[in-house]
GROMACS .gro file of C-alpha atoms in nm:
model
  385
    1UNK     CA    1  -3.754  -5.593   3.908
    2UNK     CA    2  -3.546  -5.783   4.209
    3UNK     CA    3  -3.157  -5.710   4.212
    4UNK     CA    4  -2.968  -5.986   4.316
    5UNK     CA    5  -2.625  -5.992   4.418
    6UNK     CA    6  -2.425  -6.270   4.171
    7UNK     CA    7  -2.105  -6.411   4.283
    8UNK     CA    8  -1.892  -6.606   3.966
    9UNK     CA    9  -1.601  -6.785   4.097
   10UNK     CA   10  -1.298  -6.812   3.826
   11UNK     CA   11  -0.911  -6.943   3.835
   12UNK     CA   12  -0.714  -6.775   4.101
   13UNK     CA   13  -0.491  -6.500   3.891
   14UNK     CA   14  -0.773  -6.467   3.682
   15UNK     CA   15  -0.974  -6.253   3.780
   16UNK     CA   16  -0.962  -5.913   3.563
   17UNK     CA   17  -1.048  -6.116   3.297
   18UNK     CA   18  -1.339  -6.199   3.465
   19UNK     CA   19  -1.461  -5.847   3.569
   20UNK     CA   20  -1.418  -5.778   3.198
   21UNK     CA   21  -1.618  -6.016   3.075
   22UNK     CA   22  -1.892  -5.909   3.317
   23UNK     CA   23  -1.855  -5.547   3.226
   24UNK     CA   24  -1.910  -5.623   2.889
   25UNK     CA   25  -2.264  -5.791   2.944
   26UNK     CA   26  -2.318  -5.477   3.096
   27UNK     CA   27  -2.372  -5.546   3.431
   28UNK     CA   28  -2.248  -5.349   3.748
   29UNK     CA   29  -1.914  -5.521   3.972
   30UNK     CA   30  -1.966  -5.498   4.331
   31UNK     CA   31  -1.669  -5.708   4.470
   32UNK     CA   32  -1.340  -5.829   4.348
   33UNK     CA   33  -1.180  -6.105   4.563
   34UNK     CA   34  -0.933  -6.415   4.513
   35UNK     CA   35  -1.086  -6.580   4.308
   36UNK     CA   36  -1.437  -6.476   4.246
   37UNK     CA   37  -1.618  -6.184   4.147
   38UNK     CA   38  -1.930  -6.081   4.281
   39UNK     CA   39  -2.173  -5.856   4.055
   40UNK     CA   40  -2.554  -5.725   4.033
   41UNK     CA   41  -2.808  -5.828   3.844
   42UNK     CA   42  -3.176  -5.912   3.773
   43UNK     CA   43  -3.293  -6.231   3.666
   44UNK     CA   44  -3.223  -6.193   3.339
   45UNK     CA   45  -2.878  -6.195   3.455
   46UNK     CA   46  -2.822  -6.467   3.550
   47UNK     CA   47  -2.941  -6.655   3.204
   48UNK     CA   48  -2.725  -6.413   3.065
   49UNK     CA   49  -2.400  -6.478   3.263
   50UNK     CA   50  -2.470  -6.837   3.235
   51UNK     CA   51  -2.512  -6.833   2.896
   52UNK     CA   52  -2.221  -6.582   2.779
   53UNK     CA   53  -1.943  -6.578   3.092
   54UNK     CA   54  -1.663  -6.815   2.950
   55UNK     CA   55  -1.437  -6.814   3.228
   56UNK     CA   56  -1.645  -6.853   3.526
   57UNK     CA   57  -1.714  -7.224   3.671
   58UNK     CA   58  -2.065  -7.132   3.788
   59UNK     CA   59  -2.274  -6.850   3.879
   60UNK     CA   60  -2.384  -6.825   4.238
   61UNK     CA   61  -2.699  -6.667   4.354
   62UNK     CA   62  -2.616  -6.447   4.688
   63UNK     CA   63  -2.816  -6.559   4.974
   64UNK     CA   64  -2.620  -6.361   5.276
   65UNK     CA   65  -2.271  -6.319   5.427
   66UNK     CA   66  -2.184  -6.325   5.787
   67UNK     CA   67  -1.896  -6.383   6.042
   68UNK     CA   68  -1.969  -6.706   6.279
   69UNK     CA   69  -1.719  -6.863   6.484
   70UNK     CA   70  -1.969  -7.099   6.648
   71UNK     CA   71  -2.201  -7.383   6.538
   72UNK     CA   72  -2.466  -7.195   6.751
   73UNK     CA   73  -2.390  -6.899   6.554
   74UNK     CA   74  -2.389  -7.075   6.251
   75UNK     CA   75  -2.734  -7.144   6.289
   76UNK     CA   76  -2.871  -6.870   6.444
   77UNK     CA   77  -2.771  -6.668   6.154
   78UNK     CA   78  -2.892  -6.920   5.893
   79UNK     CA   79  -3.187  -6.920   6.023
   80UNK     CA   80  -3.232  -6.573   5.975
   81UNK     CA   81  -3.160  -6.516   5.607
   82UNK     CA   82  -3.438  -6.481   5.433
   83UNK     CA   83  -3.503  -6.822   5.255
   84UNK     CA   84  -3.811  -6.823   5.137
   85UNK     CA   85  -3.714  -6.527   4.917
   86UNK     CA   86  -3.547  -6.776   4.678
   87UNK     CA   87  -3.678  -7.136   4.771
   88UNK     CA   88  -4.057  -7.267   4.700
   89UNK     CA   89  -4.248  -7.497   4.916
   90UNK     CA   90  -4.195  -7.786   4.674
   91UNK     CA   91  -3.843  -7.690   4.632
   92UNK     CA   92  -3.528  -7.954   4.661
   93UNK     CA   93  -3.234  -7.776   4.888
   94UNK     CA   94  -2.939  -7.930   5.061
   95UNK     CA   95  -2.599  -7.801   5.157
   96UNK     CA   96  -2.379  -7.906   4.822
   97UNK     CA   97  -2.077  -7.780   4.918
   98UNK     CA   98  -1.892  -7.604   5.263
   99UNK     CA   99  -1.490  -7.524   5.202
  100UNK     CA  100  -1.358  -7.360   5.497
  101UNK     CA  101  -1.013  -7.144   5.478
  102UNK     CA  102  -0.849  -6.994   5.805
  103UNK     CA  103  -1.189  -7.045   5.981
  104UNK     CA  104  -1.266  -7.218   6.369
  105UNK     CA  105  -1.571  -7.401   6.158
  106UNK     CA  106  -1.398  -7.642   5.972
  107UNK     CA  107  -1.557  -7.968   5.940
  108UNK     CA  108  -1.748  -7.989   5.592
  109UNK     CA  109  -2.028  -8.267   5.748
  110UNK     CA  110  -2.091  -8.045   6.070
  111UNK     CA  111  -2.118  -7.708   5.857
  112UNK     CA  112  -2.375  -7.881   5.603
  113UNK     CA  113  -2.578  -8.041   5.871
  114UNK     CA  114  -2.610  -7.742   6.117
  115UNK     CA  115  -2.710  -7.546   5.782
  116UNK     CA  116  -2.981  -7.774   5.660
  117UNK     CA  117  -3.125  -7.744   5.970
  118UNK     CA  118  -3.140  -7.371   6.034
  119UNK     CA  119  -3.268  -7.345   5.660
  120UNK     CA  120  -3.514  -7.606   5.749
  121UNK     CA  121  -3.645  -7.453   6.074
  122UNK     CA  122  -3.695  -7.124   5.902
  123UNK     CA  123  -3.928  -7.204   5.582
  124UNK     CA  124  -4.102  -7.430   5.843
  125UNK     CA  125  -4.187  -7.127   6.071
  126UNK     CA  126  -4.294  -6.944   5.663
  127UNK     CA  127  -4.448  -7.211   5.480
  128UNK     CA  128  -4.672  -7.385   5.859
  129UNK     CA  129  -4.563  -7.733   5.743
  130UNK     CA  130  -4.375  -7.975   5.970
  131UNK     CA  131  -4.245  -8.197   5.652
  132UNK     CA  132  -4.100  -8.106   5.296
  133UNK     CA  133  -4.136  -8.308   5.007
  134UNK     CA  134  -3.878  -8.153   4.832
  135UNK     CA  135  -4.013  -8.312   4.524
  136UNK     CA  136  -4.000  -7.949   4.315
  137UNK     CA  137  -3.683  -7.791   4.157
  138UNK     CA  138  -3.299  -7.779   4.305
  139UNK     CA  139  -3.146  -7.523   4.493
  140UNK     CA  140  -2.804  -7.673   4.597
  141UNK     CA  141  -2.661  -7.424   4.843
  142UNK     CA  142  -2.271  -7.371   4.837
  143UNK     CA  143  -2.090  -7.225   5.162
  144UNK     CA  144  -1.753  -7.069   5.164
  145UNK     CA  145  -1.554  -6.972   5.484
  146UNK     CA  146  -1.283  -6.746   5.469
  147UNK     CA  147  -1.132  -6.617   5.834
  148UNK     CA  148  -1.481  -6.688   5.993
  149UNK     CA  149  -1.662  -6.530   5.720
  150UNK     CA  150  -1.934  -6.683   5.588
  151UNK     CA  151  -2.056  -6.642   5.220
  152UNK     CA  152  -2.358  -6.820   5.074
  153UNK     CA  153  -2.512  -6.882   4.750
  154UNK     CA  154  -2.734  -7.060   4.552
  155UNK     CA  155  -2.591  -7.225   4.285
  156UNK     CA  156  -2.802  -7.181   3.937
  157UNK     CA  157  -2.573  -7.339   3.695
  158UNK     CA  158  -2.563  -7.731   3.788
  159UNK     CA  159  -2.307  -7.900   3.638
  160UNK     CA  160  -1.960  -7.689   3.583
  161UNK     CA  161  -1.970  -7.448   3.324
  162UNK     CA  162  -1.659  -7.571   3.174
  163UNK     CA  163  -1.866  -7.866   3.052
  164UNK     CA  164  -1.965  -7.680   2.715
  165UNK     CA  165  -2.120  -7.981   2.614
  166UNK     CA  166  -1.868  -8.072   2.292
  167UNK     CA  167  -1.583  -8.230   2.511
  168UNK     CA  168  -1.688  -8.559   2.533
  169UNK     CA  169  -1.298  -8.713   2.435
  170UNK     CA  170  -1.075  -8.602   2.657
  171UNK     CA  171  -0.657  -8.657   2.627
  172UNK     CA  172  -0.450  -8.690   2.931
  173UNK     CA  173  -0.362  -8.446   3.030
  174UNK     CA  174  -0.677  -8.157   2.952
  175UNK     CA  175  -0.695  -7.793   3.035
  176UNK     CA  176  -1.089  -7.683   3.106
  177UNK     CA  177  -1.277  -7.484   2.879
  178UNK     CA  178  -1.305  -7.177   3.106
  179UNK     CA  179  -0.917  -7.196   3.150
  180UNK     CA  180  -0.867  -7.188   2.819
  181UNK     CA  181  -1.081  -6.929   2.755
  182UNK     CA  182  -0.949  -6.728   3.007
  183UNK     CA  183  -0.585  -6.737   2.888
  184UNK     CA  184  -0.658  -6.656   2.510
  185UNK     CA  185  -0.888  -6.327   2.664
  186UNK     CA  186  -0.512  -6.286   2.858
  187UNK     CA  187  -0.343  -6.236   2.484
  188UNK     CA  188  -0.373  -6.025   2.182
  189UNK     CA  189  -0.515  -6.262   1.967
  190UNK     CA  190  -0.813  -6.153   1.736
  191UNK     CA  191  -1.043  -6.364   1.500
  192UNK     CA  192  -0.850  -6.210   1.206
  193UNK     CA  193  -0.495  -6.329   1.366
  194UNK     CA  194  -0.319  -6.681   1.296
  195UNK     CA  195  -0.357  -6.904   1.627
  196UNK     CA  196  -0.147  -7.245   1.640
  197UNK     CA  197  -0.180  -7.479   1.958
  198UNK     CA  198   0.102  -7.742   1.869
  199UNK     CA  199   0.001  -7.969   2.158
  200UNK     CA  200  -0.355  -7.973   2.091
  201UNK     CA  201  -0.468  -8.264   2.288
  202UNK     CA  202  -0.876  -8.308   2.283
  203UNK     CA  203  -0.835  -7.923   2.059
  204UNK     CA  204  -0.921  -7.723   2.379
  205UNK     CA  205  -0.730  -7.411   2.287
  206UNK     CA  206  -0.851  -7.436   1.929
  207UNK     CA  207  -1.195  -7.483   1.990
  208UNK     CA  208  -1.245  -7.214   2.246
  209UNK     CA  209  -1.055  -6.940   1.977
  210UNK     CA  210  -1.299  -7.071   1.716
  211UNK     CA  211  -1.608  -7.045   1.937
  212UNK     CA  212  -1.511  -6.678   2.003
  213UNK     CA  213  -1.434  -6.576   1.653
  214UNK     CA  214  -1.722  -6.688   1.580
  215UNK     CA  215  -1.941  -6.486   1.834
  216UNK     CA  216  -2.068  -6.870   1.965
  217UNK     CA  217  -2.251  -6.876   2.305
  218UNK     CA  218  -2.062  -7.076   2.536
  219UNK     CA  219  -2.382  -7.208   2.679
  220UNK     CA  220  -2.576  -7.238   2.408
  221UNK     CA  221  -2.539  -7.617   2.358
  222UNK     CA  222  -2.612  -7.705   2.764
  223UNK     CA  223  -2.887  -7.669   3.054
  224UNK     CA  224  -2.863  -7.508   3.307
  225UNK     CA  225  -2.962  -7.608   3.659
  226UNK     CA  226  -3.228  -7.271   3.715
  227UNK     CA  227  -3.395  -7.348   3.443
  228UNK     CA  228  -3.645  -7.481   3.664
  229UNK     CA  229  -3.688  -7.204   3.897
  230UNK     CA  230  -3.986  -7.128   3.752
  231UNK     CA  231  -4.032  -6.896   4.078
  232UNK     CA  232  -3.727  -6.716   4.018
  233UNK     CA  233  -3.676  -6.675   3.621
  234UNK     CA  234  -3.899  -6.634   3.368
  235UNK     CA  235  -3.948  -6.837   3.091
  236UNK     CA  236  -3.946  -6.580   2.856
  237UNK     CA  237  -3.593  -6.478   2.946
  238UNK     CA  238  -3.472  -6.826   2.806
  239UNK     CA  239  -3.603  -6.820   2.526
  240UNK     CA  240  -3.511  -6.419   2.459
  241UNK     CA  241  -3.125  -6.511   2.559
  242UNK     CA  242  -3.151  -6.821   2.327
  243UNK     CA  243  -3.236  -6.615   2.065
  244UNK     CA  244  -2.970  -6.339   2.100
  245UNK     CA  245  -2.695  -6.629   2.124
  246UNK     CA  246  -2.828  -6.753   1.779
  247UNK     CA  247  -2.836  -6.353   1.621
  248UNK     CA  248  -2.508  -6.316   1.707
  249UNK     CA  249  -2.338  -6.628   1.584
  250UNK     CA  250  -2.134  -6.607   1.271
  251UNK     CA  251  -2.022  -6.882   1.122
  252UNK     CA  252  -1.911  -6.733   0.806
  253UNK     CA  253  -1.608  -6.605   1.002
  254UNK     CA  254  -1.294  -6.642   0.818
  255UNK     CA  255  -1.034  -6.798   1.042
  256UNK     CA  256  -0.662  -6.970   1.078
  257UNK     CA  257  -0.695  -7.153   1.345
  258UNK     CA  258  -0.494  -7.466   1.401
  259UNK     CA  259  -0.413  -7.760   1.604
  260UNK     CA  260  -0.130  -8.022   1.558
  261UNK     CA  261  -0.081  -8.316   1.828
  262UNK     CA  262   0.187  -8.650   1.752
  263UNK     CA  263  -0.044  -8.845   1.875
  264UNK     CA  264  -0.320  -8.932   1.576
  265UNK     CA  265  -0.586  -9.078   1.754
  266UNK     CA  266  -0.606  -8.747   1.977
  267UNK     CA  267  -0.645  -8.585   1.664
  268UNK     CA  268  -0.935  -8.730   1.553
  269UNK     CA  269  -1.073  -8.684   1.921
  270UNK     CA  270  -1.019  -8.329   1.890
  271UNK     CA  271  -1.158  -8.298   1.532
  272UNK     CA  272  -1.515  -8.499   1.704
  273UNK     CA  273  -1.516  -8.232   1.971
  274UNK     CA  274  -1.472  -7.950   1.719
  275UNK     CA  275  -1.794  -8.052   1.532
  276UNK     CA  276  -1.996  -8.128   1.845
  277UNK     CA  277  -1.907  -7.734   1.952
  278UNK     CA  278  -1.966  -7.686   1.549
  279UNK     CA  279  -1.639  -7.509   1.443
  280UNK     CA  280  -1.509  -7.803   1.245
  281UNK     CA  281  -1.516  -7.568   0.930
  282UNK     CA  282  -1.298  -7.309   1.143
  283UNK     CA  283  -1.014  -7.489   1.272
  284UNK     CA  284  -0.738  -7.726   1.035
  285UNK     CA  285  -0.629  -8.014   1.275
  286UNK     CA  286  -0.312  -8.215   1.157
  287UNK     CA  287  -0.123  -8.503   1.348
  288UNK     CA  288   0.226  -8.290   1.326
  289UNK     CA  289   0.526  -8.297   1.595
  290UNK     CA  290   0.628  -8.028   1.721
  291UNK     CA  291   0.968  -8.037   1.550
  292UNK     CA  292   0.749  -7.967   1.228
  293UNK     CA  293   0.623  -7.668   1.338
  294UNK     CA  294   0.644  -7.375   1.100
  295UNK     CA  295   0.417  -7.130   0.923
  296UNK     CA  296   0.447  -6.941   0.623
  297UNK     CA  297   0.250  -6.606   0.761
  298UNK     CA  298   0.408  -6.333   0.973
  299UNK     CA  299   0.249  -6.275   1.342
  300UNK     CA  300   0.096  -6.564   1.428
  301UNK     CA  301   0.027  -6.662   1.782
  302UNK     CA  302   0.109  -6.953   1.988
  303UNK     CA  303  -0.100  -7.081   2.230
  304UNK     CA  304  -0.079  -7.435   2.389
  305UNK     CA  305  -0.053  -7.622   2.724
  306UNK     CA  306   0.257  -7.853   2.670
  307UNK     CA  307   0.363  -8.192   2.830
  308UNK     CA  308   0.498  -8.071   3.194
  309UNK     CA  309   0.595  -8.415   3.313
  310UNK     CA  310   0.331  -8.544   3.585
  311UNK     CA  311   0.497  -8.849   3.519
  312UNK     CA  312   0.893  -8.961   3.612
  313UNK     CA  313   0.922  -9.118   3.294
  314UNK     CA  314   0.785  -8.807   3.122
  315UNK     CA  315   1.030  -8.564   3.315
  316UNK     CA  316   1.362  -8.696   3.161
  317UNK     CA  317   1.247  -8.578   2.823
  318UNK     CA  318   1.087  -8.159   2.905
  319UNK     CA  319   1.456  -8.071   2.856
  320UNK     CA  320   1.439  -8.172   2.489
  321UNK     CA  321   1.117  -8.090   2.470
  322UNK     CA  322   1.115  -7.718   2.559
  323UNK     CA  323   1.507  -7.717   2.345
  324UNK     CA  324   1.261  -7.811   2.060
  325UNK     CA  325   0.961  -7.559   2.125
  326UNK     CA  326   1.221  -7.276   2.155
  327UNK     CA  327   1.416  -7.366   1.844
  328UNK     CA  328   1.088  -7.394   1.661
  329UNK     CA  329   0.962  -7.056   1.814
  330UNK     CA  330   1.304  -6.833   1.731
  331UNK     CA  331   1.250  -6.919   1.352
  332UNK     CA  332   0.899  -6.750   1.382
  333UNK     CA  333   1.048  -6.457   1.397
  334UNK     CA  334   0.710  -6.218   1.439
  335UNK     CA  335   0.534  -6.422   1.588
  336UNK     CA  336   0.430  -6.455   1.999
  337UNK     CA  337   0.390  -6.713   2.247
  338UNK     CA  338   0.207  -6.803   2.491
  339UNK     CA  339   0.217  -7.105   2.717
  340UNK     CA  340   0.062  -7.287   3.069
  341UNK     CA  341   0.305  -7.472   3.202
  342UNK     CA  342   0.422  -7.677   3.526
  343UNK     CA  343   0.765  -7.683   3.462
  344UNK     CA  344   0.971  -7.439   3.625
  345UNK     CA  345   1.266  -7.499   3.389
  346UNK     CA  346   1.025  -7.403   3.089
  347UNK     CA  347   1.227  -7.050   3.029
  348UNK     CA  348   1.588  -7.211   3.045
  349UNK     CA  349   1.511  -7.429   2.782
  350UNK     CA  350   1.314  -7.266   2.552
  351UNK     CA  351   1.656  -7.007   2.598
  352UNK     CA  352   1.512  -6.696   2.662
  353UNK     CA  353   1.322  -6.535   2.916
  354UNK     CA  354   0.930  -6.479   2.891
  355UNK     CA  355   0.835  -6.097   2.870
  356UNK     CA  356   0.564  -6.199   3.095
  357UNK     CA  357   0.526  -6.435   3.378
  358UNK     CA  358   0.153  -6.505   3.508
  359UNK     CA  359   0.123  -6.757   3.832
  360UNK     CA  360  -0.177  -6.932   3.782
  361UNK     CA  361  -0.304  -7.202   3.947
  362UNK     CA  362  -0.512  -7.496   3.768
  363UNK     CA  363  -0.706  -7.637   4.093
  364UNK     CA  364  -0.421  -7.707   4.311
  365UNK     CA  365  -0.153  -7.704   4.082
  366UNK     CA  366   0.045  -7.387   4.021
  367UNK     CA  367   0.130  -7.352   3.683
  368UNK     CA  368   0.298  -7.032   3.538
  369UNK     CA  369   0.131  -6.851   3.201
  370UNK     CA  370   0.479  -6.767   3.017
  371UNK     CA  371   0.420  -6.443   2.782
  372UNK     CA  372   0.667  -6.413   2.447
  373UNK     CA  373   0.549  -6.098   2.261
  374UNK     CA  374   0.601  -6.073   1.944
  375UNK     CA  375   0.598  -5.730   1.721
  376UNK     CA  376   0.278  -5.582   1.647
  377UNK     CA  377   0.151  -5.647   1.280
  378UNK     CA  378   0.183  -5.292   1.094
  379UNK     CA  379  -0.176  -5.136   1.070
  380UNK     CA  380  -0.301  -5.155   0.683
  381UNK     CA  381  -0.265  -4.841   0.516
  382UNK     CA  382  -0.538  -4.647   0.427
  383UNK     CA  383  -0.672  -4.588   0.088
  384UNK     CA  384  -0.710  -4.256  -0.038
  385UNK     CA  385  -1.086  -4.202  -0.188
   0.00000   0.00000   0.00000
């Protein structure tokens, strides 16, 4: 069976959580970059990464990687990848996206129009046609340059994996699903831990702990663009990864998961979402403020994405706000926090500094994943038989 080469692009910082999570499907790493992480795989693979990968935004299909510092070269070496390999006759392809970093080819337009054309040229010279319908599946190409190297893929997700398909309310000021995801992989927390997000918002953080505890398939309620690629990926390999995504689901899992927010309406967003991604039963949302915040159980976790101020108006109050957080934190003793946050003052106010300090950054804003540990939970004693 073909190998491909895969490439799944994640949050810069994040990385070895990525690697991990493709280890654990049980598929080889090649390449580790900024970034992205590139992997092998059949096409099974790729319905598999798509279907189980929570923290990647997409999953490319490798086409070829090259230096070019010219248009001419640009083309030239287009041209010579071997298209037809992945594209039909019938099939729809266009340059979707070109970023260029440190590179001489910089212009997006130019890039995507000297591609199509070399891509062109060469299934023409395979396929004897002058003209393409392109009336058959998609194969949006993306096209990264980094210091004059080129790397191109296929992309077989379609829209953003983020987009679980549940988050259809969305608060101001939302973290993605693959972010979240990512930064609860980045803790201790297990399914049989306490998790509290006291700024819930559209119940992000909540949701995406409940979905893993319960073993749920982060694709399992979406389509995927290479679904279609009927010349690719066999149909039998959906409906084989379908079924493994619904064997291991357990939605008996016992939970304490939580999510408070001040703002009710937001709550009732989040508790829609939660039954769309169907983990209502898993997760207690409350309207609550944060002042309120206390829990009866020993070694809990925190995990939430509080207000960092995008707004003026906003920024007089993160003083009081993070005063509050840390005064509600110190009298849960045992427990640990975790936060994403903007503010660089976060640590001052809270009024003590984070054990950890991750730099992460959320598109193009760099945000900083502050790490409060908490003592470990004694292991249960055994029981003599």
């Amino acid at each position: 069976m073909d190998k491909f080469e895969l490439i799944a692009p994640c949050h810069f910082g994040l990385e070895a959580v990525m690697k991990r999570e493709i280890l654990d499907l049980g598929y080889e790493i090649i390449k580790v970059e900024d970034g992205k992480v590139t992997f092998s795989g059949d096409a099974e693979a790729i319905v598999r990464a798509n279907m189980f990968l929570r923290t990647t935004e997409r999953i490319l299909l490798k086409v070829g990687q090259f230096k070019a510092v010219t248009f001419e070269e640009l083309f030239e070496k287009t041209k010579a990848l071997p298209w037809e390999n992945y594209i039909p006759v019938d099939g729809k392809f266009w340059i979707k996206k070109a970023n260029s970093v440190k590179s001489q080819l910089f212009s997006p337009s130019d890039i995507q129009s000297i591609m199509k054309k070399a891509m062109v040229e060469r299934l023409k010279s395979v396929y004897h046609v002058e003209w393409f319908e392109e009336d058959g599946a998609s194969y949006p190409v993306r096209v990264a340059f980094m210091k004059d190297e080129v790397t191109i893929g296929i992309d077989t997700s379609g829209i953003s994996l983020h987009k679980r398909g549940y988050r259809q309310a969305i608060s101001k000021a939302p973290i993605t699903e693959t972010l979240a995801a990512a930064l609860i992989k980045l803790t201790p927390w297990r399914k049989d831990r306490i998790l509290v997000d006291p700024f819930c918002g559209s119940g992000t953080f909540p949701i995406e702990a409940a979905m893993m505890a319960a073993n749920i398939a982060p694709g399992l309620n979406r389509n995927f663009l290479c679904e279609d690629w009927k010349n690719l990926i066999s149909r039998k390999y959906w409906y084989q990864v379908k079924e493994e995504a619904q064997d291991i689901m357990d939605l008996n899992v016992q939970t304490d998961i939580q999510g408070y927010d001040l703002d009710g309406t937001i709550v009732k967003y989040a508790r829609e979402n939660a039954v769309r991604a169907g983990v209502d039963k898993l997760i207690h949302f409350q309207q609550r403020d944060v002042k309120d915040l206390s829990h009866p159980k020993k070694y809990g976790f925190i995990i939430t994405n509080p207000p960092y101020g995008e707004r003026l108006e906003e920024k007089e109050n993160l003083p009081a706000l993070y005063e509050t957080i840390g005064a509600r934190y110190k009298e849960l003793d045992s427990w640990s926090m975790y936060l994403i946050t903007a503010y660089k003052d976060a640590e001052r106010y809270i009024g003590r500094e984070a054990d950890k300090n991750r730099k992460i950054y959320n598109g193009m804003m760099k945000t900083y994943f502050y790490q409060f540990m908490g003592p470990k939970p004694p292991k249960p004693k055994k029981t003599m038989e």
